[in-house]
Tab-separated table of C-alpha atoms in Angstrom:
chain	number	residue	atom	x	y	z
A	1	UNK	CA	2.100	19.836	-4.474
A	2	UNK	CA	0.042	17.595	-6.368
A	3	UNK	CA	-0.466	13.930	-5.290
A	4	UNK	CA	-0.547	10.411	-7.450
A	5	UNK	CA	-3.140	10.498	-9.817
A	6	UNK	CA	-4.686	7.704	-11.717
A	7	UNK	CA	-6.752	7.152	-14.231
A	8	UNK	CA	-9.795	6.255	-14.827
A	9	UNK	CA	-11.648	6.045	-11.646
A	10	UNK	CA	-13.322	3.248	-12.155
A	11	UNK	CA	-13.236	0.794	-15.359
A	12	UNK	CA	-15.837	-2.451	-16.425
A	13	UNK	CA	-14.676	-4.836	-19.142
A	14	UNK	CA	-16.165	-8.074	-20.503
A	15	UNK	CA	-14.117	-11.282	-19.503
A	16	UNK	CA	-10.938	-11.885	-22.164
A	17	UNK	CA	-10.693	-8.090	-23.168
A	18	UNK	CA	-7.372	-5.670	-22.140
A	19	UNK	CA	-7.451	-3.102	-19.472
A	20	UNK	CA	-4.956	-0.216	-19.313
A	21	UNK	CA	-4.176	1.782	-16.135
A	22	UNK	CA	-2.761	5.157	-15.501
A	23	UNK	CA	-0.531	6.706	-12.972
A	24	UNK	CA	1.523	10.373	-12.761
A	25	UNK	CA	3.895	10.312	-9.723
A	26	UNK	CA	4.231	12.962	-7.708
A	27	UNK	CA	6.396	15.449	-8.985
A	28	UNK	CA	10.375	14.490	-8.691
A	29	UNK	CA	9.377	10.877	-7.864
A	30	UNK	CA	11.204	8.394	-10.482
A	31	UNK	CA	9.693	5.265	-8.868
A	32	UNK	CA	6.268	3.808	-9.652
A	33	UNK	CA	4.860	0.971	-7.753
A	34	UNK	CA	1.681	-0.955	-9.057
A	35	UNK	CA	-0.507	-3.197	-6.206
A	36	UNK	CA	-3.628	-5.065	-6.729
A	37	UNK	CA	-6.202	-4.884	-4.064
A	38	UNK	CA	-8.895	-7.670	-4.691
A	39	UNK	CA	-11.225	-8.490	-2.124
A	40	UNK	CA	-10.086	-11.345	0.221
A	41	UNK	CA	-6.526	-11.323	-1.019
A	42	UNK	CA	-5.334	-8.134	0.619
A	43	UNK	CA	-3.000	-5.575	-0.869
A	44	UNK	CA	-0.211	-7.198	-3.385
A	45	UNK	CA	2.825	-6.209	-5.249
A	46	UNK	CA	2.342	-6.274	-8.707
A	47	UNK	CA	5.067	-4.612	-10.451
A	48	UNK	CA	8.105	-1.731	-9.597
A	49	UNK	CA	9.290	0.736	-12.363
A	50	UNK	CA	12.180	3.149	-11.846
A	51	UNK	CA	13.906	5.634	-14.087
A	52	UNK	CA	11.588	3.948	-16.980
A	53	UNK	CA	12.593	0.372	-16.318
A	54	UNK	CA	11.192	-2.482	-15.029
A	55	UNK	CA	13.002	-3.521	-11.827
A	56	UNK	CA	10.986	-6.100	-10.593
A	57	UNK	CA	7.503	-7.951	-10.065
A	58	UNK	CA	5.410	-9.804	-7.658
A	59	UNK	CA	3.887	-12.904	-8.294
A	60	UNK	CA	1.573	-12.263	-10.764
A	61	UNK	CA	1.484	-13.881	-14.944
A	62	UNK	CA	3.156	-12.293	-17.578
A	63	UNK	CA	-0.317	-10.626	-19.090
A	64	UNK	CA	0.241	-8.308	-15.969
A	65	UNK	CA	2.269	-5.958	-17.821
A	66	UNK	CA	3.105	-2.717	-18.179
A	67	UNK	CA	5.841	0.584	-18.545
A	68	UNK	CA	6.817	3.822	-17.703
A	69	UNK	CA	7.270	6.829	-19.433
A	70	UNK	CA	10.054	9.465	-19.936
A	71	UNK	CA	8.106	11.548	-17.790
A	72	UNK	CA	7.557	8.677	-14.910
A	73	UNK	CA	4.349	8.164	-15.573
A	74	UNK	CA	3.402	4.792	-16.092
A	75	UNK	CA	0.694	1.992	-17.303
A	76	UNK	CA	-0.383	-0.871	-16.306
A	77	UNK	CA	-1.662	-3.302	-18.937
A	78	UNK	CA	-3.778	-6.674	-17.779
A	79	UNK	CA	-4.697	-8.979	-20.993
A	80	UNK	CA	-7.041	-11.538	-21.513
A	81	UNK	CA	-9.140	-10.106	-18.654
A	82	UNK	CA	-10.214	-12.607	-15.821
A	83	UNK	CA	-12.915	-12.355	-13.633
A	84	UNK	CA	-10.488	-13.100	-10.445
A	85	UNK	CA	-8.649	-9.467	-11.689
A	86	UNK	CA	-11.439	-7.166	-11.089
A	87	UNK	CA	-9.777	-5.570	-7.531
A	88	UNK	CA	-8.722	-2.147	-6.490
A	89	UNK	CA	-5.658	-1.228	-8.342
A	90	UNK	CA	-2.979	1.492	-6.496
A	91	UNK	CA	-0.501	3.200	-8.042
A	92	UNK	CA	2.120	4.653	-6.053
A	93	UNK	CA	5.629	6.355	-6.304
A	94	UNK	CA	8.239	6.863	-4.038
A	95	UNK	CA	11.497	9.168	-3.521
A	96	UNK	CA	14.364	7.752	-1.942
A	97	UNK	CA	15.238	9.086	1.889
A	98	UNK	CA	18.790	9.130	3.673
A	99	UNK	CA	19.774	5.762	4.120
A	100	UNK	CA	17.887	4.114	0.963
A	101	UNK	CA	13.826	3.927	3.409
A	102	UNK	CA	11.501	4.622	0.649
A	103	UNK	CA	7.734	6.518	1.950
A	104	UNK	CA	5.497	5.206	-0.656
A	105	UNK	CA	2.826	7.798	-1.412
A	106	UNK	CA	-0.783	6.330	-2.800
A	107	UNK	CA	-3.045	7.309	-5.627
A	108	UNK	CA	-6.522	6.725	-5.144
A	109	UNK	CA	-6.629	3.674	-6.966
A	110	UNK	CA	-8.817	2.828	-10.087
A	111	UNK	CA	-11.335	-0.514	-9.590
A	112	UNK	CA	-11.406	-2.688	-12.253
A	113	UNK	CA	-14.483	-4.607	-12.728
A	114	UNK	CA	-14.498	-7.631	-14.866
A	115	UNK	CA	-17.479	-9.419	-15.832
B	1	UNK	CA	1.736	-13.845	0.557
B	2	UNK	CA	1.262	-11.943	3.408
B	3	UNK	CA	4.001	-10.451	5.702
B	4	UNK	CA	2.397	-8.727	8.135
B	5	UNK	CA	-0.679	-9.638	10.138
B	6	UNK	CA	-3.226	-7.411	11.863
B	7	UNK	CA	-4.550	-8.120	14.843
B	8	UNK	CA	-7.434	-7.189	15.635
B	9	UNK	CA	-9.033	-7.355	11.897
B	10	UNK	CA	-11.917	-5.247	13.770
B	11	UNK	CA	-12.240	-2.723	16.475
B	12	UNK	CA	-15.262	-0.120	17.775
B	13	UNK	CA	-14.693	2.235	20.027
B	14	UNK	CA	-16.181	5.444	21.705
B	15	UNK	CA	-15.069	8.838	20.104
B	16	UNK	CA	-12.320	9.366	22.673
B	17	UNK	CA	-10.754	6.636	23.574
B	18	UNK	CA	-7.763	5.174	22.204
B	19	UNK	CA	-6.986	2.679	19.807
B	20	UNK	CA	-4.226	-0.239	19.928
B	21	UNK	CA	-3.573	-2.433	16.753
B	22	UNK	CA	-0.958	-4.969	15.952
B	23	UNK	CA	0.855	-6.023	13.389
B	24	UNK	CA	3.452	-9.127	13.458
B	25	UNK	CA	5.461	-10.225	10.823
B	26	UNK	CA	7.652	-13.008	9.580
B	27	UNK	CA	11.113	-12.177	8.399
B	28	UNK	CA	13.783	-9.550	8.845
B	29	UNK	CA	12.931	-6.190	7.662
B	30	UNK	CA	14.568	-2.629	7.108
B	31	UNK	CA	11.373	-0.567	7.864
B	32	UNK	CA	7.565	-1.364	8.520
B	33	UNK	CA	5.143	1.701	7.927
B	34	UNK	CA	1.459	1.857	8.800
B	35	UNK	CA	-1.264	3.288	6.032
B	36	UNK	CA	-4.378	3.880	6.203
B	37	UNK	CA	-7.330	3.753	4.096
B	38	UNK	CA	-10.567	5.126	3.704
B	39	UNK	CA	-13.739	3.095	2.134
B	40	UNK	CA	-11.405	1.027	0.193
B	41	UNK	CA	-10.045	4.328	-1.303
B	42	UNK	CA	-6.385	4.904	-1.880
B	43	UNK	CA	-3.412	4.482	1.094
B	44	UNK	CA	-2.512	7.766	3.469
B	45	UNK	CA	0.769	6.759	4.731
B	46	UNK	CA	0.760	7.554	8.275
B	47	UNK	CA	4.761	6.624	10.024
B	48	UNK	CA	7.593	4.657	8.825
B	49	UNK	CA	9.988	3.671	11.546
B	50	UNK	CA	13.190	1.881	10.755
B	51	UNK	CA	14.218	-1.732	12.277
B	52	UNK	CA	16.954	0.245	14.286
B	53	UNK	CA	13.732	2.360	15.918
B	54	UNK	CA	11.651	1.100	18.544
B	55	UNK	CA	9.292	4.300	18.929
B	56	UNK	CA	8.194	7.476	16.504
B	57	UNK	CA	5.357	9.439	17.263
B	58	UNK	CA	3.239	11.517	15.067
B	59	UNK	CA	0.774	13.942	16.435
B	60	UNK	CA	-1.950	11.759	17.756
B	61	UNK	CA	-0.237	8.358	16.687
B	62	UNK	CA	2.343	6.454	18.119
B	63	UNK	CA	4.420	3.062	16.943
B	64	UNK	CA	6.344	1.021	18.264
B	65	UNK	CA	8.610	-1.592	16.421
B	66	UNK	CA	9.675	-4.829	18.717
B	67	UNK	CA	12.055	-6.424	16.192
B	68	UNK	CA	13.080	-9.317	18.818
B	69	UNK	CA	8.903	-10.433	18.438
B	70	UNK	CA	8.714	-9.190	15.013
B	71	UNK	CA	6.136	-7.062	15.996
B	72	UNK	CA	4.374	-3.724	15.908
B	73	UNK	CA	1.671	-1.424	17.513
B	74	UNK	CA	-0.493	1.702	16.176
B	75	UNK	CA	-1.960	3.295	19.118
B	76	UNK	CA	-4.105	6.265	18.003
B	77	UNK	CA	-5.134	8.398	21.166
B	78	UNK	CA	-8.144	10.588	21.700
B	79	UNK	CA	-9.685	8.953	18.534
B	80	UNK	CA	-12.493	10.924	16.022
B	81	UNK	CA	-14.819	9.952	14.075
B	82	UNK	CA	-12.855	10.300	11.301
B	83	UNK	CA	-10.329	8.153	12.167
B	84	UNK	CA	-12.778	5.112	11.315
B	85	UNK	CA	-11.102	3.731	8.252
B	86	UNK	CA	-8.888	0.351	7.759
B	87	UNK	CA	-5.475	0.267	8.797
B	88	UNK	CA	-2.674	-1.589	7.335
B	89	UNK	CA	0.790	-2.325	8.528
B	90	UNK	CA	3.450	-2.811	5.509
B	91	UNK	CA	6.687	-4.056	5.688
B	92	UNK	CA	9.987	-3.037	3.750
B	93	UNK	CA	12.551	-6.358	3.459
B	94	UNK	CA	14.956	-4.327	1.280
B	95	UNK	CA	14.654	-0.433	2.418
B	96	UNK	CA	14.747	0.215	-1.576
B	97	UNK	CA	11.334	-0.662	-2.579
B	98	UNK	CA	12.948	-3.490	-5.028
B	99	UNK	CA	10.205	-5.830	-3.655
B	100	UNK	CA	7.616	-3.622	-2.937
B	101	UNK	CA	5.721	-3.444	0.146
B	102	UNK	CA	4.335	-6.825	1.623
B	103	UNK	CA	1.215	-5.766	3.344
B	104	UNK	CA	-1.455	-7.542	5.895
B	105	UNK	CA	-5.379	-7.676	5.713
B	106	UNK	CA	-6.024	-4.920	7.797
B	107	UNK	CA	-7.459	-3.806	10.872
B	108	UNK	CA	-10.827	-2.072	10.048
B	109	UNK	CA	-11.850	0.241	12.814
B	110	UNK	CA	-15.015	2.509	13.903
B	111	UNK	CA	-15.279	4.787	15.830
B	112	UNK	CA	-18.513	5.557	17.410
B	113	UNK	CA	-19.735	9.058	17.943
């Protein structure tokens, strides 16, 4: 069984531009999960998507944005680029367990690098 | 802001012996799980256990969950080389995902051959 994918690997953009992410779930999964991994900081929530809407977001500004798909797949938008948002960003997706515990299962992340 | 803290945020050991990490956290939770990641590469999830738990094991890991001290423990025995990597414990408020997972900073071990 294939794993999260994302896409691209790695991404460098110039200071005010727009990034877009990529993520496929694993197959079945409906919920997507977007963290931001930026040195210092740690691992944060950014944004949860399930069953192609928007169900909630950490605290991050509105040009964190993004959707998902008919097919659960999802993007991840970040306008006007800062330099604070180049980080390691994971997509992951999740399938719901007895009892409502969630496993959340990683993609190998693509690192944004804004300069 | 962060939930959980790792304690230590480094650790080397010999090939062989085992490893103990922490993780405390603040508020109530429904399940804490422990990842782990490779030269800042994506997250392997490695156990969730459930605030009604106190122990699961998993081949060569075991955690334990002390809800009381809002606290828990990754002990990896008989370590390899390839378990060097960072560790992370994550904690679950919710059990659905609605908030995500509030992770800490990490405990980044080695393991010497």
């Amino acid at each position: 069984e294939a794993g999260v994918t994302q896409s691209p690997t790695h991404l460098i953009k110039t200071r005010g531009q727009q990034a877009t992410l990529r993520c496929s779930p694993i197959s079945g999964h409906t919920s997507v999960y977007w963290y931001q991994q930026a040195l210092g900081l740690g691992l944060q929530f950014l944004l949860w998507y399930d069953e192609g809407e928007e169900r909630n977001r950490g605290n991050f500004p509105p040009r964190f944005s993004g959707r998902q798909f008919p097919n659960y797949s999802s993007e991840l938008n970040v306008n006007a680029l800062e330099l604070e948002d180049s980080a390691l960003y994971l997509c992951a997706s999740s399938l719901a367990l007895t009892g409502l515990v969630y496993e959340q299962y990683f993609g190998p992340g693509t690192r944004l690098t804004v300069t | 802001s962060q939930q959980g803290e790792e304690d230590p945020q480094a650790l080397s050991i010999q090939e062989g012996e085992n490893a103990t990490m922490n993780c405390s956290y603040k508020t109530s939770i429904n399940n804490l799980q422990w990842y782990r990641q490779n030269s800042g590469r994506g997250l392997v999830h490695l156990i969730l256990i459930r605030s009604n738990e106190r122990e699961k094991h998993s081949g060569r890991l075991r955690v334990t969950l002390d809800t009381s001290k809002k606290s828990s423990s990754l002990l990896i025995t008989a370590s390899r080389a390839a378990d060097t990597a960072s560790y992370f414990c994550a904690t679950d408020l919710t059990g659905g995902g609605a908030d995500g997972l509030t992770f800490g900073k990490g405990t980044h071990l080695i393991i010497q051959p």
